[in-house]
Short mmCIF file of C-alpha atoms in Angstrom, two decimals:
data_model
loop_
_atom_site.label_atom_id
_atom_site.label_comp_id
_atom_site.label_asym_id
_atom_site.label_seq_id
_atom_site.Cartn_x
_atom_site.Cartn_y
_atom_site.Cartn_z
CA ARG A 1 0.00 0.00 0.00
CA LYS A 2 2.88 2.38 0.77
CA LEU A 3 4.52 1.65 -2.57
CA ASP A 4 1.26 2.05 -4.47
CA ARG A 5 0.95 5.63 -3.20
CA VAL A 6 4.21 6.48 -4.97
CA PHE A 7 4.26 4.08 -7.94
CA ASP A 8 1.56 2.84 -10.27
CA ILE A 9 2.19 -0.80 -9.40
CA ASP A 10 -0.28 -2.27 -11.89
CA LYS A 11 1.30 -0.29 -14.72
CA LEU A 12 4.78 -1.33 -13.62
CA ARG A 13 3.77 -5.00 -13.47
CA ALA A 14 2.39 -4.82 -17.01
CA GLN A 15 5.66 -3.57 -18.49
CA GLY A 16 7.79 -6.18 -20.26
CA LEU A 17 11.52 -6.37 -19.60
CA GLY A 18 14.12 -7.54 -22.09
CA ALA A 19 17.75 -6.95 -23.00
CA SER A 20 17.20 -3.27 -23.89
CA GLU A 21 15.65 -2.59 -20.48
CA VAL A 22 18.58 -4.32 -18.73
CA ILE A 23 20.98 -2.04 -20.62
CA SER A 24 18.89 1.03 -19.68
CA TYR A 25 18.85 -0.05 -16.06
CA TYR A 26 22.63 -0.18 -15.81
CA GLU A 27 23.20 3.01 -17.81
CA GLU A 28 20.67 5.00 -15.80
CA CYS A 29 21.32 3.63 -12.33
CA SER A 30 25.12 3.59 -12.23
CA PRO A 31 25.47 7.19 -10.95
CA ALA A 32 23.04 6.49 -8.11
CA TYR A 33 24.94 3.34 -7.18
CA ARG A 34 28.18 5.32 -6.93
CA LYS A 35 26.51 8.03 -4.85
CA HIS A 36 24.50 5.87 -2.46
CA HIS A 37 25.90 2.34 -2.66
CA SER A 38 29.61 2.05 -3.50
CA ARG A 39 31.87 4.98 -4.34
CA ASP A 40 34.22 2.54 -6.07
CA GLY A 41 31.53 1.41 -8.49
CA SER A 42 30.41 -1.96 -7.16
CA MET A 43 26.97 -2.86 -8.49
CA HIS A 44 26.55 -5.87 -6.20
CA LEU A 45 25.69 -6.32 -2.54
CA ALA A 46 28.35 -6.30 0.15
CA ILE A 47 28.92 -9.49 2.13
CA SER A 48 29.55 -7.84 5.46
CA PRO A 49 28.27 -9.61 8.59
CA GLY A 50 27.35 -7.48 11.58
CA ARG A 51 27.80 -4.05 10.02
CA LEU A 52 28.35 -2.68 6.55
CA ARG A 53 32.03 -2.24 5.65
CA PRO A 54 33.45 -1.09 2.26
CA GLU A 55 35.65 -4.19 2.04
CA GLY A 56 32.46 -6.26 1.99
CA PHE A 57 32.10 -5.41 -1.71
CA HIS A 58 35.26 -7.46 -2.33
CA ALA A 59 34.04 -10.46 -0.33
CA GLN A 60 32.58 -12.34 -3.31
CA LEU A 61 35.91 -11.94 -5.11
CA ASP A 62 37.88 -13.16 -2.13
CA ARG A 63 35.62 -16.21 -1.92
CA ILE A 64 36.16 -16.91 -5.62
CA ALA A 65 39.95 -16.61 -5.31
CA SER A 66 40.03 -18.78 -2.19
CA SER A 67 38.27 -21.55 -4.14
CA TRP A 68 41.16 -21.76 -6.59
CA PRO A 69 43.80 -24.42 -6.02
CA ALA A 70 47.32 -23.52 -4.90
CA GLU A 71 48.21 -23.07 -8.57
CA PRO A 72 45.86 -20.29 -9.82
CA PRO A 73 43.92 -20.85 -13.05
CA GLN A 74 45.42 -19.72 -16.34
CA GLU A 75 42.31 -18.16 -17.93
CA VAL A 76 39.29 -16.74 -16.09
CA LEU A 77 36.08 -15.29 -17.56
CA GLU A 78 33.68 -12.86 -15.86
CA LEU A 79 30.11 -12.68 -17.17
CA GLY A 80 28.61 -9.24 -16.65
CA PHE A 81 31.70 -7.26 -15.64
CA GLY A 82 29.86 -3.93 -15.27
CA GLN A 83 32.25 -1.00 -15.01
CA GLY A 84 35.17 -3.26 -14.14
CA PHE A 85 35.02 -3.24 -10.33
CA ASN A 86 35.66 -6.98 -10.00
CA LEU A 87 38.35 -7.27 -12.66
CA ALA A 88 40.13 -4.21 -11.27
CA TYR A 89 40.41 -6.04 -7.95
CA LEU A 90 41.38 -9.51 -9.19
CA ALA A 91 43.66 -8.77 -12.16
CA PRO A 92 46.36 -6.87 -10.20
CA LYS A 93 46.30 -9.49 -7.43
CA PHE A 94 46.87 -12.32 -9.92
CA PRO A 95 49.15 -10.90 -12.66
CA ALA A 96 49.92 -14.37 -14.05
CA VAL A 97 46.22 -15.09 -14.70
CA ARG A 98 44.63 -13.92 -17.95
CA PHE A 99 41.21 -12.40 -17.27
CA PHE A 100 38.45 -11.89 -19.83
CA GLY A 101 35.08 -10.21 -19.51
CA SER A 102 31.79 -10.12 -21.40
CA ASP A 103 29.03 -7.59 -20.69
CA LEU A 104 25.78 -6.68 -22.45
CA THR A 105 25.82 -2.90 -21.79
CA PRO A 106 27.63 -1.04 -24.63
CA ASN A 107 29.41 1.64 -22.57
CA HIS A 108 30.63 -0.80 -19.91
CA ALA A 109 33.48 -2.08 -22.07
CA ASP A 110 34.98 1.42 -22.48
CA LEU A 111 34.52 2.27 -18.80
CA ALA A 112 36.07 -1.00 -17.62
CA ARG A 113 38.90 -0.77 -20.13
CA SER A 114 39.81 2.73 -18.95
CA ARG A 115 39.76 1.60 -15.35
CA LEU A 116 42.02 -1.36 -16.05
CA GLU A 117 44.42 0.79 -18.09
CA ARG A 118 44.77 3.25 -15.20
CA LEU A 119 45.76 0.34 -12.98
CA GLY A 120 48.16 -1.04 -15.55
CA ALA A 121 46.27 -4.33 -15.54
CA GLY A 122 47.34 -5.60 -18.95
CA ASN A 123 46.22 -9.14 -18.10
CA ALA A 124 42.50 -8.29 -18.44
CA VAL A 125 40.57 -8.01 -21.71
CA VAL A 126 36.91 -6.94 -21.89
CA ALA A 127 34.33 -6.75 -24.66
CA GLN A 128 30.62 -6.22 -25.17
CA GLY A 129 28.79 -9.49 -25.56
CA ASP A 130 25.84 -11.68 -24.62
CA PHE A 131 26.51 -14.73 -22.46
CA HIS A 132 23.89 -16.68 -24.43
CA SER A 133 26.42 -16.75 -27.30
CA LEU A 134 30.02 -16.48 -26.11
CA PRO A 135 32.69 -15.78 -28.77
CA TRP A 136 35.40 -18.05 -27.33
CA PRO A 137 36.22 -21.57 -28.52
CA ASP A 138 35.34 -24.70 -26.56
CA GLY A 139 37.45 -25.29 -23.46
CA SER A 140 38.89 -21.76 -23.24
CA PHE A 141 38.66 -21.19 -19.47
CA ASP A 142 39.58 -22.81 -16.18
CA HIS A 143 37.09 -20.70 -14.23
CA VAL A 144 33.99 -18.63 -15.01
CA TYR A 145 32.17 -16.41 -12.53
CA ALA A 146 29.17 -14.08 -12.44
CA ILE A 147 28.18 -11.79 -9.56
CA GLU A 148 24.54 -10.71 -9.67
CA ALA A 149 24.56 -10.87 -13.47
CA PHE A 150 23.55 -14.39 -14.49
CA CYS A 151 20.02 -13.67 -13.22
CA TYR A 152 19.53 -11.87 -16.56
CA ALA A 153 19.78 -15.12 -18.52
CA ARG A 154 16.71 -15.11 -20.76
CA ASP A 155 17.25 -18.77 -21.66
CA LEU A 156 18.78 -20.53 -18.66
CA ARG A 157 19.64 -23.74 -20.48
CA GLN A 158 21.31 -21.91 -23.37
CA ALA A 159 23.33 -19.68 -21.06
CA LEU A 160 24.49 -22.59 -18.89
CA SER A 161 25.30 -24.62 -22.00
CA GLU A 162 27.58 -21.81 -23.17
CA VAL A 163 29.36 -21.75 -19.81
CA ALA A 164 29.81 -25.54 -19.96
CA ARG A 165 31.10 -25.28 -23.51
CA VAL A 166 33.83 -22.68 -22.79
CA LEU A 167 34.93 -24.36 -19.55
CA ARG A 168 37.73 -26.90 -19.59
CA PRO A 169 37.10 -30.30 -17.95
CA GLY A 170 37.58 -29.84 -14.21
CA GLY A 171 36.75 -26.13 -14.49
CA SER A 172 34.21 -24.38 -12.25
CA PHE A 173 31.44 -21.80 -12.53
CA HIS A 174 31.00 -19.55 -9.49
CA LEU A 175 27.70 -17.71 -9.02
CA PHE A 176 26.49 -15.13 -6.50
CA ASP A 177 22.90 -13.99 -6.94
CA GLY A 178 19.39 -13.59 -5.64
CA TYR A 179 17.03 -16.52 -6.18
CA LEU A 180 13.70 -18.00 -5.25
CA GLU A 181 14.27 -21.04 -3.06
CA ARG A 182 10.57 -21.85 -2.71
CA ARG A 183 8.44 -22.52 -5.76
CA PRO A 184 6.23 -19.52 -6.62
CA GLU A 185 3.05 -21.58 -6.31
CA THR A 186 3.76 -21.90 -2.58
CA PHE A 187 3.67 -18.11 -2.06
CA ASN A 188 0.65 -16.31 -0.76
CA ALA A 189 -0.55 -13.28 -2.76
CA ASP A 190 1.55 -10.72 -0.86
CA GLU A 191 4.70 -12.84 -1.08
CA ALA A 192 4.22 -13.39 -4.81
CA LEU A 193 3.70 -9.66 -5.41
CA ALA A 194 6.74 -8.75 -3.30
CA ALA A 195 8.98 -11.20 -5.18
CA GLU A 196 7.72 -9.84 -8.50
CA LEU A 197 8.30 -6.21 -7.51
CA VAL A 198 11.81 -6.83 -6.18
CA ALA A 199 12.67 -8.44 -9.52
CA LYS A 200 11.04 -5.68 -11.59
CA GLY A 201 13.02 -3.08 -9.65
CA VAL A 202 16.28 -4.46 -11.06
CA ALA A 203 14.91 -4.97 -14.60
CA LEU A 204 14.12 -8.68 -14.15
CA GLU A 205 10.88 -10.33 -15.14
CA ARG A 206 11.35 -12.82 -12.30
CA PHE A 207 14.04 -14.37 -10.15
CA GLN A 208 15.46 -17.74 -11.15
CA LEU A 209 14.40 -20.71 -9.07
CA LEU A 210 17.46 -22.10 -7.30
CA ALA A 211 16.51 -25.70 -8.07
CA ASP A 212 16.19 -24.85 -11.78
CA VAL A 213 19.76 -23.51 -11.88
CA VAL A 214 21.11 -26.65 -10.19
CA ASP A 215 19.03 -29.08 -12.26
CA THR A 216 19.66 -27.33 -15.58
CA GLY A 217 23.36 -27.10 -14.82
CA ARG A 218 23.50 -30.84 -14.20
CA ALA A 219 21.64 -31.48 -17.47
CA VAL A 220 24.32 -29.61 -19.47
CA GLY A 221 27.28 -31.14 -17.65
CA LEU A 222 27.81 -28.81 -14.68
CA GLU A 223 27.55 -30.66 -11.38
CA CYS A 224 26.64 -28.64 -8.29
CA ARG A 225 29.32 -28.87 -5.62
CA THR A 226 28.10 -26.34 -3.05
CA VAL A 227 25.22 -23.98 -2.34
CA THR A 228 25.91 -21.51 0.48
CA SER A 229 23.38 -19.19 2.10
CA LEU A 230 24.61 -15.62 2.51
CA ASP A 231 21.34 -14.05 3.65
CA ALA A 232 22.67 -13.01 7.07
CA GLU A 233 25.90 -11.67 5.56
CA ILE A 234 24.10 -9.22 3.22
CA GLU A 235 21.59 -8.07 5.85
CA PRO A 236 23.52 -4.89 6.85
CA ASN A 237 23.63 -3.77 3.21
CA LEU A 238 19.93 -4.49 2.76
CA ARG A 239 19.13 -2.56 5.93
CA LYS A 240 20.99 0.48 4.57
CA LEU A 241 19.14 0.32 1.24
CA GLU A 242 15.80 0.04 3.04
CA ARG A 243 16.64 3.11 5.11
CA LEU A 244 17.71 5.16 2.07
CA THR A 245 14.69 4.29 -0.06
CA GLY A 246 12.31 4.60 2.87
CA ALA A 247 12.67 8.38 2.69
CA VAL A 248 11.02 8.31 -0.76
CA ILE A 249 8.19 6.07 0.41
CA ARG A 250 7.51 7.80 3.74
CA PHE A 251 6.19 11.00 2.15
CA PRO A 252 4.33 9.94 -1.03
CA TRP A 253 3.86 13.38 -2.58
CA LEU A 254 7.53 14.22 -2.11
CA GLY A 255 8.45 10.78 -3.42
CA ARG A 256 6.40 11.27 -6.58
CA ARG A 257 8.01 14.67 -7.18
CA ALA A 258 11.50 13.29 -6.63
CA LEU A 259 10.95 10.32 -8.91
CA ALA A 260 9.45 12.50 -11.65
CA ARG A 261 12.88 14.13 -12.02
CA ARG A 262 14.65 10.78 -12.34
CA SER A 263 14.81 8.22 -15.12
CA PRO A 264 12.16 5.46 -15.01
CA MET A 265 14.70 2.70 -14.31
CA ARG A 266 16.33 4.62 -11.48
CA GLY A 267 12.90 5.26 -10.00
CA ARG A 268 11.84 1.62 -10.05
CA ASN A 269 15.12 0.64 -8.36
CA VAL A 270 13.70 2.27 -5.21
CA ILE A 271 11.19 -0.58 -4.99
CA THR A 272 13.90 -3.23 -4.75
CA GLY A 273 15.85 -1.23 -2.19
CA TYR A 274 12.74 -0.80 -0.06
CA LEU A 275 11.41 -4.37 -0.22
CA MET A 276 14.43 -6.65 -0.39
CA HIS A 277 15.37 -6.47 3.30
CA THR A 278 11.90 -7.79 4.10
CA THR A 279 11.72 -10.43 1.35
CA VAL A 280 15.09 -11.90 2.37
CA ALA A 281 14.16 -11.82 6.07
CA LEU A 282 10.96 -13.75 5.27
CA GLY A 283 12.67 -16.20 2.91
CA VAL A 284 10.70 -15.00 -0.11
CA THR A 285 13.95 -14.17 -1.93
CA VAL A 286 17.35 -15.57 -0.94
CA TYR A 287 21.01 -14.78 -1.67
CA ARG A 288 23.17 -17.77 -2.53
CA GLU A 289 26.69 -18.68 -3.59
CA ILE A 290 26.64 -21.60 -6.03
CA VAL A 291 29.65 -23.51 -7.32
CA LEU A 292 29.21 -25.74 -10.36
CA HIS A 293 31.95 -28.01 -11.75
CA LYS A 294 32.42 -29.47 -15.19
#
């Protein structure tokens, strides 16, 4: 009811979301993320138990690196590299590893490339691309990872098949993302609406079902090794987002005026920030680390 006083929820629910809307979301929302979320340009949640710390934005990357054997991989691919936050952290730490990145948003490649050049990270190469059709030959990578990006897979089987194809035998695919752990038909009406609105706020039609990712991965040759819950670890970040967006919701007329001056995608992002603390606390949406092996 609070959200409906600021947004036309029925109109928002009726809007379709595809690749062009995902691109618009990232182009329009990046400045707000830098201002309110991460000054260094992280577009993902911080894993920061207890209280929110800036180093929490690197926690997913530290977990990825700690999963590598004593001898680091030779070639690593990031799906959805954004403005290069993750590659700018990993590439200098592992100069002997060759990093590659693919991202759907056209201006991300230039932004990430400039960032990597400033760091002198010559071991990272990025390009615009769609992870449903990767340009690399079979068996090109020892490790692939995606942080809050693989949720945009429009065809889950095709996207996972591409990951399996470019991975070498024994390679791994590391995922961090929001999911549905319960099947949507088990939700009551409010839970179903909340899950839908949280997804719409980040330009998703719906969240992937965790079991579908695991089962589809197995069907294309990627066996699930671990699934780790990180709900408690992201709670401080979610609490901050709820507090920030709550100011827009608390005074509807002011909220409507403020949102009228912002782009549509940036405005709808308020919904996710406001609801996600609650949906995760109630188990409607969950945040998981998944490791798949070929």
